[in-house]
PDB file of N, CA and C in Angstrom:
ATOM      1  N   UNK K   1      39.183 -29.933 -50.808  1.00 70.00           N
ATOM      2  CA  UNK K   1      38.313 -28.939 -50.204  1.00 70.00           C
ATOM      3  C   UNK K   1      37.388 -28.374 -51.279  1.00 70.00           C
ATOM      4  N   UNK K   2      36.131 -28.617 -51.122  1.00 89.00           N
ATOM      5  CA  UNK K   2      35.092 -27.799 -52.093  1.00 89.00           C
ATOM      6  C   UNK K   2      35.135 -26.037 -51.587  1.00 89.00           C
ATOM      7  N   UNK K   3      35.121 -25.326 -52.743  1.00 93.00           N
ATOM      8  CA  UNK K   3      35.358 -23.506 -52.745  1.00 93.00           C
ATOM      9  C   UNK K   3      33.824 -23.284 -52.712  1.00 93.00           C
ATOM     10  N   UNK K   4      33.429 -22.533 -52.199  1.00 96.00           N
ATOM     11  CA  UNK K   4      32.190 -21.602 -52.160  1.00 96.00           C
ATOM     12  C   UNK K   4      32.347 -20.242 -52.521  1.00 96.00           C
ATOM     13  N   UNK K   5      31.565 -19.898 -52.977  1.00 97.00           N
ATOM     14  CA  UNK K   5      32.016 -18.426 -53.637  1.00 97.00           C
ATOM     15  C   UNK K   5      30.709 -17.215 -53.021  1.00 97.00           C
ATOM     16  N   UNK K   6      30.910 -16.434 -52.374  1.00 97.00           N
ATOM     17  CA  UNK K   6      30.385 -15.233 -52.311  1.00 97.00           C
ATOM     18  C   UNK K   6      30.405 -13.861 -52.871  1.00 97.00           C
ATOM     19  N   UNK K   7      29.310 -13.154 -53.021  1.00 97.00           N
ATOM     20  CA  UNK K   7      29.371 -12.089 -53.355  1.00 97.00           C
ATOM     21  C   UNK K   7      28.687 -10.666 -51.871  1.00 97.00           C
ATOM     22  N   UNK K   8      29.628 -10.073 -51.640  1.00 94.00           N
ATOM     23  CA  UNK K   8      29.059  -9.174 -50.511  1.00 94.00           C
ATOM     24  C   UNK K   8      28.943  -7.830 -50.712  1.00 94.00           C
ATOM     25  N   UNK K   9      27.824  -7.462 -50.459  1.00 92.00           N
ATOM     26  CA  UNK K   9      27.911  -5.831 -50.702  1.00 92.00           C
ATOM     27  C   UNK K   9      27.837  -4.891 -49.038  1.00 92.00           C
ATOM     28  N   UNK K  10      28.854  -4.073 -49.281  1.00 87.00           N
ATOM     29  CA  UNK K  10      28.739  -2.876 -47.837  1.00 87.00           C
ATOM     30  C   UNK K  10      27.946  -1.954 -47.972  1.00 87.00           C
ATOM     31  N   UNK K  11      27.067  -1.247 -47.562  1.00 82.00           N
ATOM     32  CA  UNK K  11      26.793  -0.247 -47.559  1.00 82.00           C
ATOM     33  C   UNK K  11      26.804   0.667 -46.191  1.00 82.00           C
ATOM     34  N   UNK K  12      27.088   2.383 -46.809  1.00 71.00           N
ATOM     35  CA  UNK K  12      26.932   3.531 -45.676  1.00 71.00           C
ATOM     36  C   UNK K  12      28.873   3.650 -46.051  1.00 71.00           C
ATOM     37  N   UNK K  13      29.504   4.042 -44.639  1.00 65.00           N
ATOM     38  CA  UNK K  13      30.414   4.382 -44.487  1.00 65.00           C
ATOM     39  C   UNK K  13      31.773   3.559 -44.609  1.00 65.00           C
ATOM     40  N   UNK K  14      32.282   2.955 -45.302  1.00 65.00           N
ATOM     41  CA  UNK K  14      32.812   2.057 -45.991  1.00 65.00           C
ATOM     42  C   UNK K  14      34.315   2.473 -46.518  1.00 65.00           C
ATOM     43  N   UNK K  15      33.539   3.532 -47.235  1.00 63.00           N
ATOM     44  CA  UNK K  15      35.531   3.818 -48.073  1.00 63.00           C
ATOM     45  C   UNK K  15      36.423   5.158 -47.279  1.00 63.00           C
ATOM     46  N   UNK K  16      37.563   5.143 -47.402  1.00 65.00           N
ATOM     47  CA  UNK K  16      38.054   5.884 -47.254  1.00 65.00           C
ATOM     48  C   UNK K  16      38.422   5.589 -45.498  1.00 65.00           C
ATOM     49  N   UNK K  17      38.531   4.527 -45.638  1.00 67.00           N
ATOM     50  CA  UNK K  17      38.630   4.574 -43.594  1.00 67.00           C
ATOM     51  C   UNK K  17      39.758   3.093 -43.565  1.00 67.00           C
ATOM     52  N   UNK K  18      40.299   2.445 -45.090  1.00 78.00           N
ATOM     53  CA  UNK K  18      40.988   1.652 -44.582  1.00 78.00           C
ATOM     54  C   UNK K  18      40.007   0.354 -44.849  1.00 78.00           C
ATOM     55  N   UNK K  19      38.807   0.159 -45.021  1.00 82.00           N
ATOM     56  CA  UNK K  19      38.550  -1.137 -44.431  1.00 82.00           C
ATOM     57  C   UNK K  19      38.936  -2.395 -45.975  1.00 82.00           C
ATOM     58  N   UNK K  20      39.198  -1.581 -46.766  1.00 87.00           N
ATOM     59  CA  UNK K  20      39.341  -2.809 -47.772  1.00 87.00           C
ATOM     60  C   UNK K  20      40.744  -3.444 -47.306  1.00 87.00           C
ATOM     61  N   UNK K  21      41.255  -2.668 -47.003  1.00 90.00           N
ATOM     62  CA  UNK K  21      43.258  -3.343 -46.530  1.00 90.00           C
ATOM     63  C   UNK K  21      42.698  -4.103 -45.631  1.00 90.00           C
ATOM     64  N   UNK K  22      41.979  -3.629 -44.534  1.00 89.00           N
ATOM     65  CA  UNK K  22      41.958  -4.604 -43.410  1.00 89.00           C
ATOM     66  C   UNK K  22      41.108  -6.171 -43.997  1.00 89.00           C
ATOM     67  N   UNK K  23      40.342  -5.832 -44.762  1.00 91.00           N
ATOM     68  CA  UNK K  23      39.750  -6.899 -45.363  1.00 91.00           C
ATOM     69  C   UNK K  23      40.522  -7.899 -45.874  1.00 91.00           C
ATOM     70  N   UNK K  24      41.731  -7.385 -46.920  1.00 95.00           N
ATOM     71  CA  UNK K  24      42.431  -8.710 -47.848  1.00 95.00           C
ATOM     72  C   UNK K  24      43.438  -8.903 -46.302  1.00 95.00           C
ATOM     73  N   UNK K  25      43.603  -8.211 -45.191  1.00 95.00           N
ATOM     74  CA  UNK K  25      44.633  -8.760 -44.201  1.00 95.00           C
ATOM     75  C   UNK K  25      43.559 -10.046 -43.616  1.00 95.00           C
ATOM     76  N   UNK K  26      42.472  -9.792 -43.217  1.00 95.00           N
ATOM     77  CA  UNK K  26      41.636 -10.974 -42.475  1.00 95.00           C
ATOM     78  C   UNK K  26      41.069 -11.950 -43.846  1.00 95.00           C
ATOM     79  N   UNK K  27      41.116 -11.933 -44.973  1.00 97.00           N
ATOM     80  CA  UNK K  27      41.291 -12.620 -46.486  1.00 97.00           C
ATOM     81  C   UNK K  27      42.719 -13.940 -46.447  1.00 97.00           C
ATOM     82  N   UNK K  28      43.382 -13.273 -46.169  1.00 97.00           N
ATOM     83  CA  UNK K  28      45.203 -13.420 -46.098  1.00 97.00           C
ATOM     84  C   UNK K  28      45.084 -14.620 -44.965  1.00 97.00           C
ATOM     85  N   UNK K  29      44.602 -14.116 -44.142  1.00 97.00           N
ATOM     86  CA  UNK K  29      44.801 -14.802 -42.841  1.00 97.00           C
ATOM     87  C   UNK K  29      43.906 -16.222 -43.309  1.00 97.00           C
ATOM     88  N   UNK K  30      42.691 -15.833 -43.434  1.00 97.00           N
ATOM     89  CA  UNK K  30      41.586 -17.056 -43.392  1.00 97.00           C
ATOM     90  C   UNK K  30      41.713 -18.030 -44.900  1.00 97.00           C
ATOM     91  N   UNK K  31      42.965 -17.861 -45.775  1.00 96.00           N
ATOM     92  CA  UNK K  31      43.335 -18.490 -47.060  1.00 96.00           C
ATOM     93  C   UNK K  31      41.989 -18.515 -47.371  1.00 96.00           C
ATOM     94  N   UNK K  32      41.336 -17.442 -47.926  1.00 96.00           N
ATOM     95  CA  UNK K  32      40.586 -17.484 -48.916  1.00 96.00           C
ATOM     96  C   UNK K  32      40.595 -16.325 -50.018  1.00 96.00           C
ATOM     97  N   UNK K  33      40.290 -16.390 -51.700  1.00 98.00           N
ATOM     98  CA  UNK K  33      40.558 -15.629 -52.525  1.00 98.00           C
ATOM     99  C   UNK K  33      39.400 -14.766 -52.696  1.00 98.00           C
ATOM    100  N   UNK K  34      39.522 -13.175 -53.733  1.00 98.00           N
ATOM    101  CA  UNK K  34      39.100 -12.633 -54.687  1.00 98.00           C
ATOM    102  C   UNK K  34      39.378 -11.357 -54.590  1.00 98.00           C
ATOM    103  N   UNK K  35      38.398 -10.388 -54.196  1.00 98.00           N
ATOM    104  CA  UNK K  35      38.816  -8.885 -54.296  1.00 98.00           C
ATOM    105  C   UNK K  35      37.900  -8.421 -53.202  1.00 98.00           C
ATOM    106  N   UNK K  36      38.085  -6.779 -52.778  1.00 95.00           N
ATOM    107  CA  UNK K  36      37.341  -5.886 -52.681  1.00 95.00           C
ATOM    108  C   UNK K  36      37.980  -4.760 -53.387  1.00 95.00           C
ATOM    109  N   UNK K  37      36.376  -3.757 -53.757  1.00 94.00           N
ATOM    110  CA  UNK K  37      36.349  -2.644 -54.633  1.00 94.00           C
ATOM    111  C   UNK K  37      35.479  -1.556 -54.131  1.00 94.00           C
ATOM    112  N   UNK K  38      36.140  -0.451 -54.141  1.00 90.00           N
ATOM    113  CA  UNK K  38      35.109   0.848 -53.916  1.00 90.00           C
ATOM    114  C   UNK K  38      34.343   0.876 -55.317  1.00 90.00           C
ATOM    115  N   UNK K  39      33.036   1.276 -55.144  1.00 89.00           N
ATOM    116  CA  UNK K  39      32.186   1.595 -55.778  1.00 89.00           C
ATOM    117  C   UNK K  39      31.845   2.511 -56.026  1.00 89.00           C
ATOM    118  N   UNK K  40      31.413   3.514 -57.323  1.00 89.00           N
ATOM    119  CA  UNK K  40      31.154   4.925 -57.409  1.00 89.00           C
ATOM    120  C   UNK K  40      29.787   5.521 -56.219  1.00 89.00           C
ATOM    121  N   UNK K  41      28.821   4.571 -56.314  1.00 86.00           N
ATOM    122  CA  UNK K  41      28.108   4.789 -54.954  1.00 86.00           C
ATOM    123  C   UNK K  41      28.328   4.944 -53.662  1.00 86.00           C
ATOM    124  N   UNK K  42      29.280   4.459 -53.361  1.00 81.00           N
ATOM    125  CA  UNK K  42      30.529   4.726 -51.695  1.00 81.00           C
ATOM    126  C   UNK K  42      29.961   3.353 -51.255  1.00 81.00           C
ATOM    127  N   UNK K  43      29.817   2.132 -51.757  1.00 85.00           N
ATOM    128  CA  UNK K  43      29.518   1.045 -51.060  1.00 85.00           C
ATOM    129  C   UNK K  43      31.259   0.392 -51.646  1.00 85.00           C
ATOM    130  N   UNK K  44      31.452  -0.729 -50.898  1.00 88.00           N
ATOM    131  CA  UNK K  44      32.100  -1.565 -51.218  1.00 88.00           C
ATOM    132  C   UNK K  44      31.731  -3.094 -51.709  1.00 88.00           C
ATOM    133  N   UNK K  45      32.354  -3.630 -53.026  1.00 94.00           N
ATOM    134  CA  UNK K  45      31.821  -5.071 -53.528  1.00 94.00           C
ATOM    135  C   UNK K  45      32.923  -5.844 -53.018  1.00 94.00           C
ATOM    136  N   UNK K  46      32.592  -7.090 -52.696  1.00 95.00           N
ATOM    137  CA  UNK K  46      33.675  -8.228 -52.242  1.00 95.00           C
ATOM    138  C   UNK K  46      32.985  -9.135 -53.007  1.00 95.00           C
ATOM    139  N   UNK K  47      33.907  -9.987 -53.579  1.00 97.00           N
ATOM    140  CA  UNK K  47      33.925 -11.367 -53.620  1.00 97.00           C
ATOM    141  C   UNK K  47      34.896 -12.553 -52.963  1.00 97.00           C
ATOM    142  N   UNK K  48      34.580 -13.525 -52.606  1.00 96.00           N
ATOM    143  CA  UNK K  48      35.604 -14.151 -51.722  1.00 96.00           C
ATOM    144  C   UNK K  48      35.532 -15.722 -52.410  1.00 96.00           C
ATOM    145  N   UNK K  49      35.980 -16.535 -52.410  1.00 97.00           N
ATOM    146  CA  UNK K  49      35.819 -17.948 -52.308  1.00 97.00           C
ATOM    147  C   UNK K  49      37.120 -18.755 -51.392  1.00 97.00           C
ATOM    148  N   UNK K  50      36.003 -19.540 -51.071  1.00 97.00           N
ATOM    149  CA  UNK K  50      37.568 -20.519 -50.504  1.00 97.00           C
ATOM    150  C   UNK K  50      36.498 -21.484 -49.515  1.00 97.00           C
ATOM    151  N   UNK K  51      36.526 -22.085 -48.419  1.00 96.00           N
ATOM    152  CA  UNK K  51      36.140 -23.368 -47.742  1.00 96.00           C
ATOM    153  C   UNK K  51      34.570 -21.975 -47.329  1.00 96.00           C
ATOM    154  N   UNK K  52      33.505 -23.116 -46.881  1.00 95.00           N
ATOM    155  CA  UNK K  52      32.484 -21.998 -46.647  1.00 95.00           C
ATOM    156  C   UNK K  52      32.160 -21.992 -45.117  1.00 95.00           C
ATOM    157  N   UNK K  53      33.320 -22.585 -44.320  1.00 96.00           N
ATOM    158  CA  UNK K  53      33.475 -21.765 -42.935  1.00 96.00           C
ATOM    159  C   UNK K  53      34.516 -20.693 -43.298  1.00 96.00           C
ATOM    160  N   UNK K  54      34.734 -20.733 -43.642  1.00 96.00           N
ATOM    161  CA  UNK K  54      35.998 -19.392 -44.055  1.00 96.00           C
ATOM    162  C   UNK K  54      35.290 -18.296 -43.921  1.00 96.00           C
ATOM    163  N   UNK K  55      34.691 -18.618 -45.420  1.00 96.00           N
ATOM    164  CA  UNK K  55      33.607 -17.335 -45.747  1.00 96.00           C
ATOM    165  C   UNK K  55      33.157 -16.921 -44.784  1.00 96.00           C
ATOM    166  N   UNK K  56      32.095 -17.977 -44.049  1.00 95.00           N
ATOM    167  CA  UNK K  56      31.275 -17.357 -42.815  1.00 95.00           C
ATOM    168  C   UNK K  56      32.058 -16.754 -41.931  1.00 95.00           C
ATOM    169  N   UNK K  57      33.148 -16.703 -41.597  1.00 95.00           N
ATOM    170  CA  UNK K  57      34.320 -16.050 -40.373  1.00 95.00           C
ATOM    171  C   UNK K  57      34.518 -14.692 -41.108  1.00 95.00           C
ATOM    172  N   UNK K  58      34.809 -14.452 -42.549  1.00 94.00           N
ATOM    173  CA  UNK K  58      34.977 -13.407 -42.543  1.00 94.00           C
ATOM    174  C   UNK K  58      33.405 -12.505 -43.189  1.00 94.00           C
ATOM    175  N   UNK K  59      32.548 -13.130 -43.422  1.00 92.00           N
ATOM    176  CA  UNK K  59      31.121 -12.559 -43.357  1.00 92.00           C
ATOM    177  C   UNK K  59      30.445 -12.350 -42.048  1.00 92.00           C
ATOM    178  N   UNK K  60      30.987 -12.786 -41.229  1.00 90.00           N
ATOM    179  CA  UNK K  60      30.387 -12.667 -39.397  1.00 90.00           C
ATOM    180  C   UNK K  60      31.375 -11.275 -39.400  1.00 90.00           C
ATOM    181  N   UNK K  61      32.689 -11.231 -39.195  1.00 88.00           N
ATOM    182  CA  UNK K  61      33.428  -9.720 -39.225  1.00 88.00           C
ATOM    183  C   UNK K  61      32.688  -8.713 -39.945  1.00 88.00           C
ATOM    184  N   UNK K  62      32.368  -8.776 -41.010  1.00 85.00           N
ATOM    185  CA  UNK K  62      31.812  -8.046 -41.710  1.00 85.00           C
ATOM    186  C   UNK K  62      30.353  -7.587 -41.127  1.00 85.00           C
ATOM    187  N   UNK K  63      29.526  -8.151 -40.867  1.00 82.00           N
ATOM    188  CA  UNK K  63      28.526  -7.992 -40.189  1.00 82.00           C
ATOM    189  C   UNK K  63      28.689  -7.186 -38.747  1.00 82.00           C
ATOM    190  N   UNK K  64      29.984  -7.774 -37.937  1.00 79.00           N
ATOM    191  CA  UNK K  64      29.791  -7.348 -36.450  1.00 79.00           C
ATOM    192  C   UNK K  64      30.149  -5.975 -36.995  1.00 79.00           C
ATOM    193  N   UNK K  65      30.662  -5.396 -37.643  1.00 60.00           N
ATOM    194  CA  UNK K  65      31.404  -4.196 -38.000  1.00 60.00           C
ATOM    195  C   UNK K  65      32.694  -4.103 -37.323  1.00 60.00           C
ATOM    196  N   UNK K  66      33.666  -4.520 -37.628  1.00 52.00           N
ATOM    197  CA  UNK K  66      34.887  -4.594 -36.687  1.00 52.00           C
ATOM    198  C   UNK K  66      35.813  -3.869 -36.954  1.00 52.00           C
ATOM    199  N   UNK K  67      35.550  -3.441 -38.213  1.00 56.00           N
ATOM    200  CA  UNK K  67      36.973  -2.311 -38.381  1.00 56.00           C
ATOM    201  C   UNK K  67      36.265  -0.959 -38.128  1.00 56.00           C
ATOM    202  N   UNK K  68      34.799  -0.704 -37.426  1.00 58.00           N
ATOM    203  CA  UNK K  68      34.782   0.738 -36.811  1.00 58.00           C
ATOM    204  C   UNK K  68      34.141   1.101 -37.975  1.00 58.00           C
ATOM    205  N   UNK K  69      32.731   0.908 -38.883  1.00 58.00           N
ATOM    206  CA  UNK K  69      33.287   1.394 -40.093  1.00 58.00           C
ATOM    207  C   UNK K  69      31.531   1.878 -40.268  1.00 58.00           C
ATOM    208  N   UNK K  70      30.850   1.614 -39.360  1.00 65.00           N
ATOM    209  CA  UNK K  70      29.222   2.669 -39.602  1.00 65.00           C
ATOM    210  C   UNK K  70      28.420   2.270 -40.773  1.00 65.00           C
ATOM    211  N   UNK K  71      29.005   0.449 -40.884  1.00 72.00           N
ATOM    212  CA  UNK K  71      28.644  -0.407 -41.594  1.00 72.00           C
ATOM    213  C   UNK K  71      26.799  -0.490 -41.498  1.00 72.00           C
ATOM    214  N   UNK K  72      25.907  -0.123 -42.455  1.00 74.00           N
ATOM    215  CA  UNK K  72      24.584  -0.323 -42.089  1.00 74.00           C
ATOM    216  C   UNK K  72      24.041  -1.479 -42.820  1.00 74.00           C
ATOM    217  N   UNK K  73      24.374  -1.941 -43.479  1.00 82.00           N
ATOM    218  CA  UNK K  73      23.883  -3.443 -44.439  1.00 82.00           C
ATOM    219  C   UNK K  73      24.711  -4.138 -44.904  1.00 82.00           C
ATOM    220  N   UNK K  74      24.572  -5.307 -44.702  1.00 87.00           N
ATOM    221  CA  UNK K  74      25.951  -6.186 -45.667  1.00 87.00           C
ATOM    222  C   UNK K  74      24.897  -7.587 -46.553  1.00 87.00           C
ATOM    223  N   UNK K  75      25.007  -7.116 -47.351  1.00 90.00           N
ATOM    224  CA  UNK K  75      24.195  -7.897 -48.142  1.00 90.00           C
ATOM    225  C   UNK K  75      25.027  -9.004 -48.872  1.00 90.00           C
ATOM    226  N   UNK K  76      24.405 -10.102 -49.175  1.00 91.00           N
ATOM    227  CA  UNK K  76      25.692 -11.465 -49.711  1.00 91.00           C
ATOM    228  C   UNK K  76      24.453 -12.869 -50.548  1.00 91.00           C
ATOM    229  N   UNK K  77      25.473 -12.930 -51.283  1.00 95.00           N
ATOM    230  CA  UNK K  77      24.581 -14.329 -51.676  1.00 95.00           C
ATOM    231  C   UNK K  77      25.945 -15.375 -52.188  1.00 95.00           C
ATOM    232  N   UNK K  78      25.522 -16.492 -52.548  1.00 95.00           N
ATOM    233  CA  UNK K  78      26.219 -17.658 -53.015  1.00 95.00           C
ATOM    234  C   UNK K  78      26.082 -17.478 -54.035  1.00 95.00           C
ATOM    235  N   UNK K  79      27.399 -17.616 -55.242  1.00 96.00           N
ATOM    236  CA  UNK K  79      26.932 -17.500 -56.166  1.00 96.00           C
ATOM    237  C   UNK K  79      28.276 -19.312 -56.865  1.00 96.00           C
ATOM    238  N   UNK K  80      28.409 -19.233 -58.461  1.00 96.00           N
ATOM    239  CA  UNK K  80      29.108 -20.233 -58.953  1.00 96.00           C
ATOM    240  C   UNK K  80      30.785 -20.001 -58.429  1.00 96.00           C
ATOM    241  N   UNK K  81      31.577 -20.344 -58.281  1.00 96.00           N
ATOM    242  CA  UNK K  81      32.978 -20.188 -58.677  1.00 96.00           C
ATOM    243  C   UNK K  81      33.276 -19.975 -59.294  1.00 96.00           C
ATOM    244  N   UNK K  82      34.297 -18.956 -59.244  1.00 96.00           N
ATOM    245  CA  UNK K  82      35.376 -18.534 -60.295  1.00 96.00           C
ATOM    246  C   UNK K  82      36.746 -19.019 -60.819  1.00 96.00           C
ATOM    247  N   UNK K  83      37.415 -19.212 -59.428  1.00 95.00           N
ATOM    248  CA  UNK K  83      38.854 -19.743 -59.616  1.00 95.00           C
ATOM    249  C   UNK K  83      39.678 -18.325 -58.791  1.00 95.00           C
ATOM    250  N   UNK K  84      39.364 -17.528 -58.027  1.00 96.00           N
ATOM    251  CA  UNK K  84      40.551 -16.484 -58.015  1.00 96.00           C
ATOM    252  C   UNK K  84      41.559 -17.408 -57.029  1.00 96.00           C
ATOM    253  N   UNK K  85      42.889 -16.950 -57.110  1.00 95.00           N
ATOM    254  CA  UNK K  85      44.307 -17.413 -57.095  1.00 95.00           C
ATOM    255  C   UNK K  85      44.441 -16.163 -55.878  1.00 95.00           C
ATOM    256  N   UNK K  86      44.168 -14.959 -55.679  1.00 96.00           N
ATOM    257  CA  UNK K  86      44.504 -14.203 -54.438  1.00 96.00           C
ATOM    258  C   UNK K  86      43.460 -13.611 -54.409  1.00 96.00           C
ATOM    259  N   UNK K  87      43.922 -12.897 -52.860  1.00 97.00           N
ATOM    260  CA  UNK K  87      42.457 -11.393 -53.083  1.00 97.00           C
ATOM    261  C   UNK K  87      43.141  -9.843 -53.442  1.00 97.00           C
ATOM    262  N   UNK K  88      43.103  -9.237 -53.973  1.00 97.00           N
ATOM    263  CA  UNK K  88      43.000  -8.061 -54.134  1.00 97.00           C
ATOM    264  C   UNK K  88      42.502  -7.037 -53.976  1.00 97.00           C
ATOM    265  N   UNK K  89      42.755  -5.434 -53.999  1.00 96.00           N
ATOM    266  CA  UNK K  89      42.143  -4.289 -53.298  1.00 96.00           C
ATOM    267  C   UNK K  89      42.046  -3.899 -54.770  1.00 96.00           C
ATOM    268  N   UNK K  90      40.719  -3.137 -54.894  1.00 92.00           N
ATOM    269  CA  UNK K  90      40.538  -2.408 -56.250  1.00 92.00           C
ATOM    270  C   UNK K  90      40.349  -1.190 -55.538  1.00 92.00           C
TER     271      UNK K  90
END
């Protein structure tokens, strides 16, 4: 399987509501790796890699706003691979 690697940014209402847990749970589910992190700005950073329908399943969630979250931009690009081994909550 070739890894694709993304980088996603949240912006608006983001932290403090839960959505990074729910994130590495739909991460978990879709076997793909890296992190999400609150940001001193109140956005959240993700990185993900793993198959790049993956990605897109959990970048479409992210977009529809599904965890309730007053999500106003989700910004993303492709970037090289890393190698992460899990995802993690920062």
């Amino acid at each position: 399987m070739e890894k694709t690697h993304y980088e996603i940014h949240l912006q608006d209402k983001v932290q403090g509501v839960g959505f990074r847990y729910t994130a590495k749970e739909l991460a978990d589910k879709l076997n793909i790796y890296g992190y999400a992190r609150n940001m001193r700005d109140g956005t959240v950073s993700i990185e993900l890699e793993g198959s790049k329908d993956k990605l897109e399943q959990f970048l479409s969630w992210c977009k529809t706003d599904s965890y309730k979250t007053n999500i106003k931009q989700v910004d993303f690009e492709e970037k090289e691979v890393k190698g992460y081994r899990e995802f993690s909550v920062f």
